PDB file of C-alpha atoms in Angstrom:
ATOM      1  CA  MET G  21     107.760  95.953  82.819  1.00 94.00           C
ATOM      2  CA  ARG G  22     105.162  93.417  83.914  1.00 97.00           C
ATOM      3  CA  SER G  23     104.534  93.445  87.638  1.00 98.00           C
ATOM      4  CA  LEU G  24     102.731  91.002  89.894  1.00 98.00           C
ATOM      5  CA  GLY G  25     101.249  92.448  93.072  1.00 98.00           C
ATOM      6  CA  VAL G  26     100.524  89.944  95.833  1.00 98.00           C
ATOM      7  CA  ILE G  27      98.351  90.945  98.802  1.00 98.00           C
ATOM      8  CA  CYS G  28      98.916  88.497 101.649  1.00 96.00           C
ATOM      9  CA  ALA G  29      96.110  88.221 104.209  1.00 95.00           C
ATOM     10  CA  ARG G  30      95.831  85.042 106.254  1.00 93.00           C
ATOM     11  CA  ALA G  31      92.939  84.263 108.582  1.00 91.00           C
ATOM     12  CA  ASN G  32      94.454  83.343 111.923  1.00 80.00           C
ATOM     13  CA  SER G  33      96.484  86.375 112.892  1.00 79.00           C
ATOM     14  CA  LYS G  34      98.147  85.707 116.234  1.00 76.00           C
ATOM     15  CA  GLY G  35      97.673  89.188 117.688  1.00 76.00           C
ATOM     16  CA  LEU G  36      94.112  89.916 116.531  1.00 84.00           C
ATOM     17  CA  ALA G  37      91.602  87.338 115.316  1.00 81.00           C
ATOM     18  CA  ASN G  38      90.183  88.109 111.857  1.00 86.00           C
ATOM     19  CA  LYS G  39      92.171  91.349 111.728  1.00 92.00           C
ATOM     20  CA  ASN G  40      92.135  91.374 107.933  1.00 94.00           C
ATOM     21  CA  LEU G  41      88.366  91.844 108.082  1.00 95.00           C
ATOM     22  CA  GLY G  42      88.637  94.433 110.864  1.00 94.00           C
ATOM     23  CA  LEU G  43      86.978  97.776 110.132  1.00 95.00           C
ATOM     24  CA  ILE G  44      88.742 101.116 109.761  1.00 96.00           C
ATOM     25  CA  SER G  45      86.276 103.951 109.176  1.00 94.00           C
ATOM     26  CA  GLY G  46      83.729 101.244 108.382  1.00 94.00           C
ATOM     27  CA  ILE G  47      85.849  99.655 105.628  1.00 96.00           C
ATOM     28  CA  PRO G  48      87.399  96.162 105.945  1.00 96.00           C
ATOM     29  CA  LEU G  49      91.188  96.204 106.187  1.00 96.00           C
ATOM     30  CA  ILE G  50      91.573  93.946 103.131  1.00 97.00           C
ATOM     31  CA  ALA G  51      89.591  96.456 101.028  1.00 97.00           C
ATOM     32  CA  TYR G  52      92.228  99.143 101.668  1.00 97.00           C
ATOM     33  CA  SER G  53      94.979  97.023 100.112  1.00 97.00           C
ATOM     34  CA  VAL G  54      92.802  96.061  97.142  1.00 98.00           C
ATOM     35  CA  THR G  55      91.898  99.687  96.411  1.00 97.00           C
ATOM     36  CA  GLN G  56      95.516 100.862  96.737  1.00 97.00           C
ATOM     37  CA  ALA G  57      96.736  98.123  94.404  1.00 98.00           C
ATOM     38  CA  LEU G  58      94.050  98.777  91.772  1.00 98.00           C
ATOM     39  CA  LEU G  59      94.879 102.495  91.716  1.00 98.00           C
ATOM     40  CA  SER G  60      98.573 101.736  91.152  1.00 98.00           C
ATOM     41  CA  ASN G  61     100.461 100.733  88.004  1.00 98.00           C
ATOM     42  CA  LEU G  62     100.623  97.042  88.921  1.00 98.00           C
ATOM     43  CA  THR G  63      99.975  94.769  85.949  1.00 98.00           C
ATOM     44  CA  HIS G  64      98.124  92.047  87.849  1.00 98.00           C
ATOM     45  CA  ILE G  65      96.963  91.655  91.439  1.00 98.00           C
ATOM     46  CA  VAL G  66      96.562  88.433  93.417  1.00 98.00           C
ATOM     47  CA  VAL G  67      95.076  88.164  96.909  1.00 98.00           C
ATOM     48  CA  SER G  68      96.585  85.206  98.766  1.00 98.00           C
ATOM     49  CA  SER G  69      94.666  83.892 101.768  1.00 97.00           C
ATOM     50  CA  ASP G  70      93.686  80.671 103.507  1.00 96.00           C
ATOM     51  CA  SER G  71      90.257  82.182 104.180  1.00 96.00           C
ATOM     52  CA  ILE G  72      87.310  82.031 101.773  1.00 97.00           C
ATOM     53  CA  ASP G  73      85.717  84.915 103.684  1.00 96.00           C
ATOM     54  CA  ILE G  74      88.746  87.184 103.191  1.00 97.00           C
ATOM     55  CA  LEU G  75      88.957  86.300  99.510  1.00 97.00           C
ATOM     56  CA  GLY G  76      85.244  87.025  99.123  1.00 97.00           C
ATOM     57  CA  VAL G  77      85.511  90.486 100.695  1.00 97.00           C
ATOM     58  CA  ALA G  78      88.612  91.208  98.606  1.00 97.00           C
ATOM     59  CA  CYS G  79      86.760  90.387  95.385  1.00 97.00           C
ATOM     60  CA  GLN G  80      83.865  92.609  96.450  1.00 97.00           C
ATOM     61  CA  ALA G  81      86.341  95.471  96.874  1.00 97.00           C
ATOM     62  CA  GLY G  82      87.655  95.230  93.306  1.00 96.00           C
ATOM     63  CA  THR G  83      88.776  93.097  90.396  1.00 92.00           C
ATOM     64  CA  VAL G  84      91.565  90.924  91.777  1.00 96.00           C
ATOM     65  CA  ALA G  85      92.545  87.267  91.376  1.00 97.00           C
ATOM     66  CA  PRO G  86      91.712  85.272  94.533  1.00 97.00           C
ATOM     67  CA  LEU G  87      94.199  82.567  95.447  1.00 98.00           C
ATOM     68  CA  LEU G  88      93.416  80.064  98.180  1.00 97.00           C
ATOM     69  CA  ARG G  89      96.620  79.489 100.111  1.00 97.00           C
ATOM     70  CA  PRO G  90      97.299  76.027 101.593  1.00 95.00           C
ATOM     71  CA  ALA G  91      96.954  75.900 105.378  1.00 93.00           C
ATOM     72  CA  GLU G  92     100.603  74.876 105.790  1.00 94.00           C
ATOM     73  CA  LEU G  93     101.645  78.180 104.183  1.00 94.00           C
ATOM     74  CA  ALA G  94      99.485  80.248 106.543  1.00 92.00           C
ATOM     75  CA  THR G  95     100.730  79.315 110.011  1.00 90.00           C
ATOM     76  CA  ASP G  96     102.447  81.506 112.594  1.00 88.00           C
ATOM     77  CA  THR G  97     105.780  80.049 111.514  1.00 90.00           C
ATOM     78  CA  SER G  98     105.246  80.269 107.754  1.00 92.00           C
ATOM     79  CA  ARG G  99     107.512  82.655 105.855  1.00 94.00           C
ATOM     80  CA  ILE G 100     105.868  85.289 103.678  1.00 94.00           C
ATOM     81  CA  GLU G 101     108.267  84.307 100.903  1.00 96.00           C
ATOM     82  CA  GLU G 102     106.549  80.915 100.740  1.00 96.00           C
ATOM     83  CA  ALA G 103     103.220  82.601 100.016  1.00 96.00           C
ATOM     84  CA  LEU G 104     104.870  84.610  97.225  1.00 96.00           C
ATOM     85  CA  GLN G 105     106.381  81.481  95.720  1.00 96.00           C
ATOM     86  CA  HIS G 106     102.964  79.811  95.822  1.00 96.00           C
ATOM     87  CA  ALA G 107     101.425  82.794  94.005  1.00 97.00           C
ATOM     88  CA  LEU G 108     104.171  82.763  91.378  1.00 95.00           C
ATOM     89  CA  LEU G 109     103.664  79.054  90.722  1.00 94.00           C
ATOM     90  CA  ALA G 110      99.923  79.592  90.349  1.00 96.00           C
ATOM     91  CA  GLU G 111     100.533  82.342  87.797  1.00 97.00           C
ATOM     92  CA  LYS G 112     103.135  80.239  85.984  1.00 94.00           C
ATOM     93  CA  SER G 113     100.621  77.393  85.679  1.00 95.00           C
ATOM     94  CA  ILE G 114      98.418  79.611  83.499  1.00 95.00           C
ATOM     95  CA  GLY G 115     101.355  80.879  81.442  1.00 96.00           C
ATOM     96  CA  ALA G 116     101.764  84.276  83.088  1.00 96.00           C
ATOM     97  CA  LYS G 117     105.251  85.791  83.405  1.00 95.00           C
ATOM     98  CA  TYR G 118     106.392  88.848  85.320  1.00 97.00           C
ATOM     99  CA  ASP G 119     109.506  90.990  85.573  1.00 97.00           C
ATOM    100  CA  VAL G 120     108.987  92.099  89.170  1.00 97.00           C
ATOM    101  CA  ILE G 121     107.030  90.986  92.219  1.00 97.00           C
ATOM    102  CA  ILE G 122     105.491  93.424  94.676  1.00 98.00           C
ATOM    103  CA  LEU G 123     104.453  92.233  98.138  1.00 98.00           C
ATOM    104  CA  LEU G 124     101.684  94.192  99.829  1.00 97.00           C
ATOM    105  CA  GLN G 125     101.195  93.067 103.419  1.00 92.00           C
ATOM    106  CA  ASN G 126      97.603  93.650 104.368  1.00 93.00           C
ATOM    107  CA  SER G 127      98.375  95.145 107.785  1.00 93.00           C
ATOM    108  CA  SER G 128      99.203  98.568 106.261  1.00 94.00           C
ATOM    109  CA  PRO G 129      95.962 100.511 105.650  1.00 95.00           C
ATOM    110  CA  PHE G 130      97.615 103.876 104.929  1.00 96.00           C
ATOM    111  CA  ARG G 131      99.798 102.798 102.034  1.00 96.00           C
ATOM    112  CA  THR G 132      98.986 104.705  98.843  1.00 97.00           C
ATOM    113  CA  ALA G 133      99.070 103.870  95.153  1.00 98.00           C
ATOM    114  CA  ASP G 134     101.896 106.406  94.875  1.00 98.00           C
ATOM    115  CA  ASP G 135     103.966 104.404  97.396  1.00 98.00           C
ATOM    116  CA  ILE G 136     103.541 101.340  95.177  1.00 98.00           C
ATOM    117  CA  ASN G 137     104.364 103.283  92.014  1.00 98.00           C
ATOM    118  CA  LYS G 138     107.516 104.776  93.544  1.00 98.00           C
ATOM    119  CA  SER G 139     108.620 101.251  94.447  1.00 98.00           C
ATOM    120  CA  LEU G 140     107.967 100.085  90.898  1.00 98.00           C
ATOM    121  CA  GLN G 141     109.998 103.034  89.597  1.00 98.00           C
ATOM    122  CA  LYS G 142     112.987 101.983  91.701  1.00 97.00           C
ATOM    123  CA  LEU G 143     112.869  98.521  90.136  1.00 97.00           C
ATOM    124  CA  GLU G 144     112.807 100.096  86.676  1.00 96.00           C
ATOM    125  CA  GLU G 145     116.106 101.759  87.570  1.00 94.00           C
ATOM    126  CA  ASP G 146     119.284  99.905  88.562  1.00 85.00           C
ATOM    127  CA  TYR G 147     117.912  98.333  91.758  1.00 96.00           C
ATOM    128  CA  ASN G 148     117.211  94.651  92.269  1.00 96.00           C
ATOM    129  CA  SER G 149     114.863  95.108  95.216  1.00 97.00           C
ATOM    130  CA  VAL G 150     113.044  97.831  97.107  1.00 98.00           C
ATOM    131  CA  MET G 151     111.359  98.323 100.464  1.00 98.00           C
ATOM    132  CA  THR G 152     109.386 101.081 102.123  1.00 98.00           C
ATOM    133  CA  VAL G 153     110.931 102.557 105.258  1.00 97.00           C
ATOM    134  CA  THR G 154     110.304 105.211 107.896  1.00 95.00           C
ATOM    135  CA  LYS G 155     112.887 107.396 109.596  1.00 93.00           C
ATOM    136  CA  ALA G 156     113.486 106.358 113.212  1.00 87.00           C
ATOM    137  CA  VAL G 157     112.945 109.565 115.157  1.00 81.00           C
ATOM    138  CA  HIS G 158     111.443 108.635 118.522  1.00 77.00           C
ATOM    139  CA  ASN G 159     112.946 105.146 118.779  1.00 77.00           C
ATOM    140  CA  HIS G 160     116.453 105.708 117.484  1.00 78.00           C
ATOM    141  CA  PRO G 161     118.784 102.715 118.111  1.00 75.00           C
ATOM    142  CA  MET G 162     121.373 105.031 119.713  1.00 76.00           C
ATOM    143  CA  GLY G 163     118.892 105.561 122.539  1.00 75.00           C
ATOM    144  CA  SER G 164     117.937 101.908 122.890  1.00 81.00           C
ATOM    145  CA  TRP G 165     118.756  99.479 125.693  1.00 82.00           C
ATOM    146  CA  MET G 166     118.352  95.753 126.259  1.00 86.00           C
ATOM    147  CA  ILE G 167     118.393  93.219 129.078  1.00 92.00           C
ATOM    148  CA  GLU G 168     121.107  90.573 128.874  1.00 89.00           C
ATOM    149  CA  ASP G 169     121.659  88.024 131.650  1.00 92.00           C
ATOM    150  CA  GLY G 170     119.351  90.061 133.863  1.00 93.00           C
ATOM    151  CA  LYS G 171     121.342  93.268 133.407  1.00 89.00           C
ATOM    152  CA  VAL G 172     120.476  96.436 131.512  1.00 87.00           C
ATOM    153  CA  LYS G 173     122.977  97.038 128.726  1.00 84.00           C
ATOM    154  CA  PRO G 174     123.185  99.475 125.816  1.00 81.00           C
ATOM    155  CA  PHE G 175     121.867  98.078 122.557  1.00 80.00           C
ATOM    156  CA  MET G 176     124.806  99.676 120.763  1.00 75.00           C
ATOM    157  CA  GLU G 177     128.232 100.606 122.064  1.00 71.00           C
ATOM    158  CA  SER G 178     127.279 104.200 121.374  1.00 62.00           C
ATOM    159  CA  SER G 179     123.892 103.993 123.143  1.00 55.00           C
ATOM    160  CA  GLY G 180     123.219 106.773 125.606  1.00 58.00           C
ATOM    161  CA  TYR G 181     121.944 110.330 125.635  1.00 60.00           C
ATOM    162  CA  TYR G 182     122.450 112.253 122.410  1.00 63.00           C
ATOM    163  CA  ARG G 183     120.809 115.364 121.087  1.00 64.00           C
ATOM    164  CA  ARG G 184     118.443 114.547 118.264  1.00 64.00           C
ATOM    165  CA  GLN G 185     120.497 116.574 115.803  1.00 68.00           C
ATOM    166  CA  ASP G 186     123.624 114.569 116.690  1.00 67.00           C
ATOM    167  CA  LYS G 187     122.084 111.237 115.720  1.00 73.00           C
ATOM    168  CA  PRO G 188     122.604 109.955 112.164  1.00 80.00           C
ATOM    169  CA  ASP G 189     119.493 109.278 110.112  1.00 85.00           C
ATOM    170  CA  VAL G 190     118.448 105.629 110.338  1.00 89.00           C
ATOM    171  CA  TYR G 191     115.382 103.945 108.900  1.00 92.00           C
ATOM    172  CA  TYR G 192     113.268 100.918 109.787  1.00 92.00           C
ATOM    173  CA  GLU G 193     111.268  98.654 107.475  1.00 94.00           C
ATOM    174  CA  ASN G 194     107.577  99.450 107.828  1.00 94.00           C
ATOM    175  CA  GLY G 195     106.287  96.465 105.828  1.00 94.00           C
ATOM    176  CA  MET G 196     104.078  98.465 103.458  1.00 97.00           C
ATOM    177  CA  VAL G 197     105.758  97.491 100.192  1.00 98.00           C
ATOM    178  CA  TYR G 198     108.501  95.070  99.228  1.00 98.00           C
ATOM    179  CA  GLY G 199     109.584  94.575  95.635  1.00 97.00           C
ATOM    180  CA  VAL G 200     112.118  92.358  93.904  1.00 97.00           C
ATOM    181  CA  LYS G 201     113.127  91.334  90.403  1.00 97.00           C
ATOM    182  CA  ALA G 202     111.239  88.122  89.641  1.00 96.00           C
ATOM    183  CA  ASP G 203     114.174  86.159  88.224  1.00 95.00           C
ATOM    184  CA  LEU G 204     116.283  86.856  91.315  1.00 95.00           C
ATOM    185  CA  PHE G 205     113.468  85.902  93.678  1.00 96.00           C
ATOM    186  CA  ILE G 206     112.882  82.640  91.827  1.00 93.00           C
ATOM    187  CA  LYS G 207     116.560  81.736  92.264  1.00 93.00           C
ATOM    188  CA  SER G 208     117.108  82.858  95.860  1.00 93.00           C
ATOM    189  CA  GLY G 209     113.691  83.112  97.502  1.00 92.00           C
ATOM    190  CA  ASN G 210     114.853  86.383  99.076  1.00 92.00           C
ATOM    191  CA  LEU G 211     112.928  89.657  99.062  1.00 93.00           C
ATOM    192  CA  ARG G 212     115.987  91.719  99.920  1.00 91.00           C
ATOM    193  CA  GLU G 213     118.566  91.429  97.180  1.00 87.00           C
ATOM    194  CA  GLN G 214     121.806  93.353  96.737  1.00 85.00           C
ATOM    195  CA  GLU G 215     121.372  96.849  95.310  1.00 91.00           C
ATOM    196  CA  ILE G 216     118.288  97.519  97.413  1.00 96.00           C
ATOM    197  CA  ALA G 217     116.417 100.825  97.257  1.00 97.00           C
ATOM    198  CA  MET G 218     114.309 102.576  99.890  1.00 97.00           C
ATOM    199  CA  VAL G 219     111.075 104.537  99.552  1.00 98.00           C
ATOM    200  CA  GLU G 220     110.506 106.713 102.608  1.00 97.00           C
ATOM    201  CA  ILE G 221     107.023 106.892 104.153  1.00 96.00           C
ATOM    202  CA  PRO G 222     105.932 109.535 106.717  1.00 93.00           C
ATOM    203  CA  GLU G 223     105.584 108.188 110.237  1.00 90.00           C
ATOM    204  CA  ILE G 224     101.869 108.965 110.523  1.00 87.00           C
ATOM    205  CA  ARG G 225     101.129 106.583 107.643  1.00 91.00           C
ATOM    206  CA  SER G 226     103.526 103.851 108.764  1.00 91.00           C
ATOM    207  CA  MET G 227     100.850 101.883 110.608  1.00 88.00           C
ATOM    208  CA  ASP G 228     101.316  98.137 110.908  1.00 90.00           C
ATOM    209  CA  ILE G 229      98.277  96.526 112.515  1.00 93.00           C
ATOM    210  CA  HIS G 230      98.972  93.577 114.800  1.00 90.00           C
ATOM    211  CA  ASP G 231      96.523  93.827 117.699  1.00 92.00           C
ATOM    212  CA  LYS G 232      93.340  95.500 118.959  1.00 92.00           C
ATOM    213  CA  ASP G 233      95.176  98.612 120.140  1.00 94.00           C
ATOM    214  CA  ASP G 234      96.659  99.074 116.656  1.00 94.00           C
ATOM    215  CA  LEU G 235      93.171  98.845 115.141  1.00 94.00           C
ATOM    216  CA  ILE G 236      91.864 101.501 117.530  1.00 94.00           C
ATOM    217  CA  LEU G 237      94.825 103.753 116.723  1.00 94.00           C
ATOM    218  CA  ALA G 238      94.351 103.178 112.981  1.00 95.00           C
ATOM    219  CA  ASN G 239      90.761 104.418 113.216  1.00 95.00           C
ATOM    220  CA  ALA G 240      91.967 107.555 114.988  1.00 94.00           C
ATOM    221  CA  ILE G 241      94.668 108.160 112.366  1.00 91.00           C
ATOM    222  CA  ALA G 242      92.133 107.602 109.580  1.00 92.00           C
ATOM    223  CA  ASP G 243      89.990 110.377 111.047  1.00 90.00           C
ATOM    224  CA  ILE G 244      93.009 112.725 111.170  1.00 86.00           C
ATOM    225  CA  ILE G 245      93.975 111.973 107.569  1.00 83.00           C
ATOM    226  CA  LYS G 246      90.375 112.477 106.434  1.00 82.00           C
ATOM    227  CA  LYS G 247      90.119 115.840 108.213  1.00 81.00           C
ATOM    228  CA  GLU G 248      93.429 117.017 106.724  1.00 78.00           C
ATOM    229  CA  ALA G 249      92.286 115.996 103.237  1.00 76.00           C
ATOM    230  CA  ASN G 250      88.971 117.835 103.644  1.00 78.00           C
ATOM    231  CA  SER G 251      90.719 121.000 104.830  1.00 74.00           C
ATOM    232  CA  VAL G 252      92.854 121.337 101.678  1.00 62.00           C
TER     233      VAL G 252
END
């Protein structure tokens, strides 16, 4: 099964300028994704960005194919699927074909090669798409509320106080890995196809960096993970 991994890392992040070059334990964020991808079973890896600087740092981190993304595909309103389609067309132009596409959003520094490989394994089974998820423990939807017309209302009809053990397990997308069969994506442009699989990720690693506070927290988590690894 030939797999195309696409790392998406645009320059002008709305929440944190140049976040994809932000440092976690002294290492640029983009370098984490490159290292994870290279350690996985992905056949080929493309880094898609509208920034020459980001592409340069990515290539310093490892052997990947840099792809300069058009500015119109890297705005706040651009869909990530458009960047994937652009990458697929670039690969098609040089005669490359793939069975599956794996999206690696660069805002997830604690993804592992094993997370990617488990996602690939799901696509080798009877699933058309896959996504990484995390169990909602502290922010369960049954305990969520919203404001509608100036009034506080339950998010769900069943919202309210429930013991943790009485709540059903629910999961949220953490954005670390998305995968889809290439032929289906080419036809529909959708990452989430019918017969979708989930790969569960522990909460401590489900970091999605959007702003300065996230970057500070990521550095703290990196220190914890490093200490735990050294204590084994």
